[in-house]
Amino acid sequence: MSNSNLYRTLSQEEMRNINGGIPWKPIGTFLLKTGVVAAVEDVFQVLLIG
């Protein structure tokens, strides 16, 4: 008995379709901006409260 269907890995084409359907650049830009903003806010809080 084989469980190949249960543990079937995504094919290359499926991976491309999934990756192609995700707007990676806007997500990356958003994460970068929010990360920088969060870091700057942390620094200011430390400076102001500190």
mmCIF file of N, CA, C and O in Angstrom:
data_model
loop_
_atom_site.group_PDB
_atom_site.id
_atom_site.type_symbol
_atom_site.label_atom_id
_atom_site.label_comp_id
_atom_site.label_asym_id
_atom_site.label_seq_id
_atom_site.Cartn_x
_atom_site.Cartn_y
_atom_site.Cartn_z
ATOM 1 N N MET A 1 0.846 -1.204 0.000
ATOM 2 C CA MET A 1 0.000 0.000 0.000
ATOM 3 C C MET A 1 0.884 1.258 0.000
ATOM 4 O O MET A 1 1.826 1.352 0.775
ATOM 5 N N SER A 2 0.549 2.203 -0.862
ATOM 6 C CA SER A 2 1.380 3.407 -0.913
ATOM 7 C C SER A 2 0.542 4.635 -0.568
ATOM 8 O O SER A 2 -0.616 4.734 -0.936
ATOM 9 N N ASN A 3 1.148 5.536 0.148
ATOM 10 C CA ASN A 3 0.483 6.770 0.552
ATOM 11 C C ASN A 3 0.937 7.934 -0.313
ATOM 12 O O ASN A 3 0.952 9.066 0.131
ATOM 13 N N SER A 4 1.344 7.634 -1.557
ATOM 14 C CA SER A 4 1.912 8.675 -2.414
ATOM 15 C C SER A 4 0.922 9.813 -2.646
ATOM 16 O O SER A 4 1.326 10.967 -2.751
ATOM 17 N N ASN A 5 -0.367 9.515 -2.716
ATOM 18 C CA ASN A 5 -1.356 10.575 -2.926
ATOM 19 C C ASN A 5 -1.483 11.458 -1.688
ATOM 20 O O ASN A 5 -1.663 12.659 -1.793
ATOM 21 N N LEU A 6 -1.369 10.839 -0.521
ATOM 22 C CA LEU A 6 -1.479 11.581 0.730
ATOM 23 C C LEU A 6 -0.352 12.586 0.863
ATOM 24 O O LEU A 6 -0.564 13.726 1.264
ATOM 25 N N TYR A 7 0.854 12.140 0.547
ATOM 26 C CA TYR A 7 2.034 12.972 0.730
ATOM 27 C C TYR A 7 2.550 13.522 -0.591
ATOM 28 O O TYR A 7 3.740 13.735 -0.755
ATOM 29 N N ARG A 8 1.617 13.755 -1.525
ATOM 30 C CA ARG A 8 2.005 14.231 -2.854
ATOM 31 C C ARG A 8 2.594 15.635 -2.747
ATOM 32 O O ARG A 8 2.004 16.520 -2.144
ATOM 33 N N THR A 9 3.767 15.804 -3.324
ATOM 34 C CA THR A 9 4.385 17.131 -3.312
ATOM 35 C C THR A 9 3.846 17.935 -4.485
ATOM 36 O O THR A 9 3.433 17.374 -5.494
ATOM 37 N N LEU A 10 3.839 19.231 -4.322
ATOM 38 C CA LEU A 10 3.372 20.107 -5.392
ATOM 39 C C LEU A 10 4.324 20.012 -6.576
ATOM 40 O O LEU A 10 5.536 19.971 -6.404
ATOM 41 N N SER A 11 3.754 19.995 -7.752
ATOM 42 C CA SER A 11 4.585 19.963 -8.956
ATOM 43 C C SER A 11 5.193 21.344 -9.193
ATOM 44 O O SER A 11 4.743 22.337 -8.632
ATOM 45 N N GLN A 12 6.205 21.384 -10.053
ATOM 46 C CA GLN A 12 6.854 22.660 -10.375
ATOM 47 C C GLN A 12 5.833 23.661 -10.921
ATOM 48 O O GLN A 12 5.856 24.835 -10.572
ATOM 49 N N GLU A 13 4.934 23.165 -11.764
ATOM 50 C CA GLU A 13 3.955 24.054 -12.389
ATOM 51 C C GLU A 13 3.023 24.647 -11.340
ATOM 52 O O GLU A 13 2.715 25.837 -11.370
ATOM 53 N N GLU A 14 2.586 23.807 -10.393
ATOM 54 C CA GLU A 14 1.708 24.299 -9.334
ATOM 55 C C GLU A 14 2.411 25.352 -8.485
ATOM 56 O O GLU A 14 1.816 26.359 -8.112
ATOM 57 N N MET A 15 3.681 25.104 -8.200
ATOM 58 C CA MET A 15 4.439 26.073 -7.411
ATOM 59 C C MET A 15 4.536 27.405 -8.147
ATOM 60 O O MET A 15 4.384 28.460 -7.541
ATOM 61 N N ARG A 16 4.782 27.336 -9.464
ATOM 62 C CA ARG A 16 4.862 28.566 -10.274
ATOM 63 C C ARG A 16 3.529 29.301 -10.249
ATOM 64 O O ARG A 16 3.498 30.524 -10.143
ATOM 65 N N ASN A 17 2.425 28.559 -10.360
ATOM 66 C CA ASN A 17 1.105 29.187 -10.353
ATOM 67 C C ASN A 17 0.835 29.864 -9.013
ATOM 68 O O ASN A 17 0.308 30.971 -8.967
ATOM 69 N N ILE A 18 1.211 29.202 -7.930
ATOM 70 C CA ILE A 18 0.999 29.768 -6.596
ATOM 71 C C ILE A 18 1.850 31.025 -6.436
ATOM 72 O O ILE A 18 1.362 32.071 -6.032
ATOM 73 N N ASN A 19 3.137 30.912 -6.772
ATOM 74 C CA ASN A 19 4.041 32.063 -6.646
ATOM 75 C C ASN A 19 3.612 33.203 -7.561
ATOM 76 O O ASN A 19 3.699 34.368 -7.183
ATOM 77 N N GLY A 20 3.151 32.866 -8.750
ATOM 78 C CA GLY A 20 2.711 33.877 -9.700
ATOM 79 C C GLY A 20 1.466 34.607 -9.239
ATOM 80 O O GLY A 20 1.229 35.741 -9.620
ATOM 81 N N GLY A 21 0.663 33.945 -8.409
ATOM 82 C CA GLY A 21 -0.577 34.541 -7.923
ATOM 83 C C GLY A 21 -0.386 35.433 -6.712
ATOM 84 O O GLY A 21 -1.322 36.065 -6.252
ATOM 85 N N ILE A 22 0.842 35.478 -6.189
ATOM 86 C CA ILE A 22 1.111 36.272 -4.995
ATOM 87 C C ILE A 22 1.895 37.519 -5.380
ATOM 88 O O ILE A 22 2.940 37.407 -6.016
ATOM 89 N N PRO A 23 1.401 38.713 -5.008
ATOM 90 C CA PRO A 23 2.123 39.956 -5.319
ATOM 91 C C PRO A 23 3.287 40.150 -4.364
ATOM 92 O O PRO A 23 3.211 40.894 -3.398
ATOM 93 N N TRP A 24 4.395 39.439 -4.634
ATOM 94 C CA TRP A 24 5.532 39.432 -3.706
ATOM 95 C C TRP A 24 6.132 40.817 -3.491
ATOM 96 O O TRP A 24 6.515 41.163 -2.376
ATOM 97 N N LYS A 25 6.203 41.616 -4.555
ATOM 98 C CA LYS A 25 6.885 42.910 -4.426
ATOM 99 C C LYS A 25 6.133 43.852 -3.470
ATOM 100 O O LYS A 25 6.739 44.390 -2.554
ATOM 101 N N PRO A 26 4.817 44.044 -3.661
ATOM 102 C CA PRO A 26 4.073 44.890 -2.718
ATOM 103 C C PRO A 26 4.138 44.357 -1.294
ATOM 104 O O PRO A 26 4.259 45.132 -0.351
ATOM 105 N N ILE A 27 4.065 43.036 -1.139
ATOM 106 C CA ILE A 27 4.130 42.438 0.199
ATOM 107 C C ILE A 27 5.488 42.743 0.830
ATOM 108 O O ILE A 27 5.564 43.167 1.979
ATOM 109 N N GLY A 28 6.550 42.548 0.050
ATOM 110 C CA GLY A 28 7.891 42.813 0.546
ATOM 111 C C GLY A 28 8.075 44.275 0.924
ATOM 112 O O GLY A 28 8.610 44.587 1.983
ATOM 113 N N THR A 29 7.589 45.170 0.079
ATOM 114 C CA THR A 29 7.684 46.611 0.348
ATOM 115 C C THR A 29 6.932 46.956 1.612
ATOM 116 O O THR A 29 7.425 47.691 2.466
ATOM 117 N N PHE A 30 5.710 46.393 1.741
ATOM 118 C CA PHE A 30 4.873 46.650 2.920
ATOM 119 C C PHE A 30 5.577 46.179 4.185
ATOM 120 O O PHE A 30 5.650 46.905 5.173
ATOM 121 N N LEU A 31 6.107 44.950 4.145
ATOM 122 C CA LEU A 31 6.787 44.393 5.313
ATOM 123 C C LEU A 31 8.009 45.229 5.672
ATOM 124 O O LEU A 31 8.273 45.489 6.846
ATOM 125 N N LEU A 32 8.728 45.672 4.638
ATOM 126 C CA LEU A 32 9.918 46.486 4.857
ATOM 127 C C LEU A 32 9.532 47.798 5.543
ATOM 128 O O LEU A 32 10.120 48.186 6.550
ATOM 129 N N LYS A 33 8.508 48.461 5.006
ATOM 130 C CA LYS A 33 8.069 49.747 5.554
ATOM 131 C C LYS A 33 7.584 49.579 6.985
ATOM 132 O O LYS A 33 7.957 50.349 7.868
ATOM 133 N N THR A 34 6.709 48.586 7.216
ATOM 134 C CA THR A 34 6.158 48.403 8.557
ATOM 135 C C THR A 34 7.260 48.018 9.536
ATOM 136 O O THR A 34 7.239 48.445 10.680
ATOM 137 N N GLY A 35 8.223 47.231 9.056
ATOM 138 C CA GLY A 35 9.347 46.839 9.905
ATOM 139 C C GLY A 35 10.185 48.038 10.296
ATOM 140 O O GLY A 35 10.546 48.197 11.457
ATOM 141 N N VAL A 36 10.471 48.907 9.328
ATOM 142 C CA VAL A 36 11.262 50.112 9.591
ATOM 143 C C VAL A 36 10.498 51.041 10.524
ATOM 144 O O VAL A 36 11.049 51.560 11.496
ATOM 145 N N VAL A 37 9.210 51.234 10.250
ATOM 146 C CA VAL A 37 8.376 52.103 11.084
ATOM 147 C C VAL A 37 8.344 51.583 12.514
ATOM 148 O O VAL A 37 8.512 52.340 13.465
ATOM 149 N N ALA A 38 8.141 50.271 12.672
ATOM 150 C CA ALA A 38 8.089 49.669 14.005
ATOM 151 C C ALA A 38 9.415 49.862 14.732
ATOM 152 O O ALA A 38 9.431 50.201 15.917
ATOM 153 N N ALA A 39 10.525 49.676 14.020
ATOM 154 C CA ALA A 39 11.846 49.827 14.626
ATOM 155 C C ALA A 39 12.074 51.271 15.062
ATOM 156 O O ALA A 39 12.551 51.531 16.166
ATOM 157 N N VAL A 40 11.696 52.216 14.193
ATOM 158 C CA VAL A 40 11.868 53.646 14.514
ATOM 159 C C VAL A 40 11.010 54.018 15.716
ATOM 160 O O VAL A 40 11.468 54.719 16.622
ATOM 161 N N GLU A 41 9.768 53.530 15.755
ATOM 162 C CA GLU A 41 8.881 53.808 16.888
ATOM 163 C C GLU A 41 9.480 53.275 18.181
ATOM 164 O O GLU A 41 9.435 53.948 19.215
ATOM 165 N N ASP A 42 10.043 52.063 18.118
ATOM 166 C CA ASP A 42 10.678 51.472 19.296
ATOM 167 C C ASP A 42 11.816 52.361 19.790
ATOM 168 O O ASP A 42 11.932 52.625 20.986
ATOM 169 N N VAL A 43 12.641 52.831 18.862
ATOM 170 C CA VAL A 43 13.780 53.675 19.218
ATOM 171 C C VAL A 43 13.289 54.956 19.875
ATOM 172 O O VAL A 43 13.789 55.364 20.912
ATOM 173 N N PHE A 44 12.264 55.591 19.277
ATOM 174 C CA PHE A 44 11.738 56.829 19.835
ATOM 175 C C PHE A 44 11.146 56.613 21.223
ATOM 176 O O PHE A 44 11.329 57.438 22.121
ATOM 177 N N GLN A 45 10.430 55.495 21.394
ATOM 178 C CA GLN A 45 9.850 55.196 22.708
ATOM 179 C C GLN A 45 10.953 55.066 23.750
ATOM 180 O O GLN A 45 10.843 55.592 24.854
ATOM 181 N N VAL A 46 12.026 54.374 23.385
ATOM 182 C CA VAL A 46 13.153 54.191 24.302
ATOM 183 C C VAL A 46 13.778 55.553 24.645
ATOM 184 O O VAL A 46 14.067 55.840 25.802
ATOM 185 N N LEU A 47 13.949 56.386 23.617
ATOM 186 C CA LEU A 47 14.568 57.694 23.815
ATOM 187 C C LEU A 47 13.680 58.597 24.674
ATOM 188 O O LEU A 47 14.160 59.294 25.577
ATOM 189 N N LEU A 48 12.371 58.588 24.391
ATOM 190 C CA LEU A 48 11.446 59.476 25.091
ATOM 191 C C LEU A 48 11.208 59.009 26.522
ATOM 192 O O LEU A 48 11.204 59.823 27.450
ATOM 193 N N ILE A 49 11.008 57.715 26.704
ATOM 194 C CA ILE A 49 10.726 57.168 28.039
ATOM 195 C C ILE A 49 12.026 57.030 28.815
ATOM 196 O O ILE A 49 12.097 57.425 29.978
ATOM 197 N N GLY A 50 13.055 56.512 28.129
ATOM 198 C CA GLY A 50 14.359 56.178 28.664
ATOM 199 C C GLY A 50 14.804 57.082 29.791
ATOM 200 O O GLY A 50 15.556 56.747 30.624
#
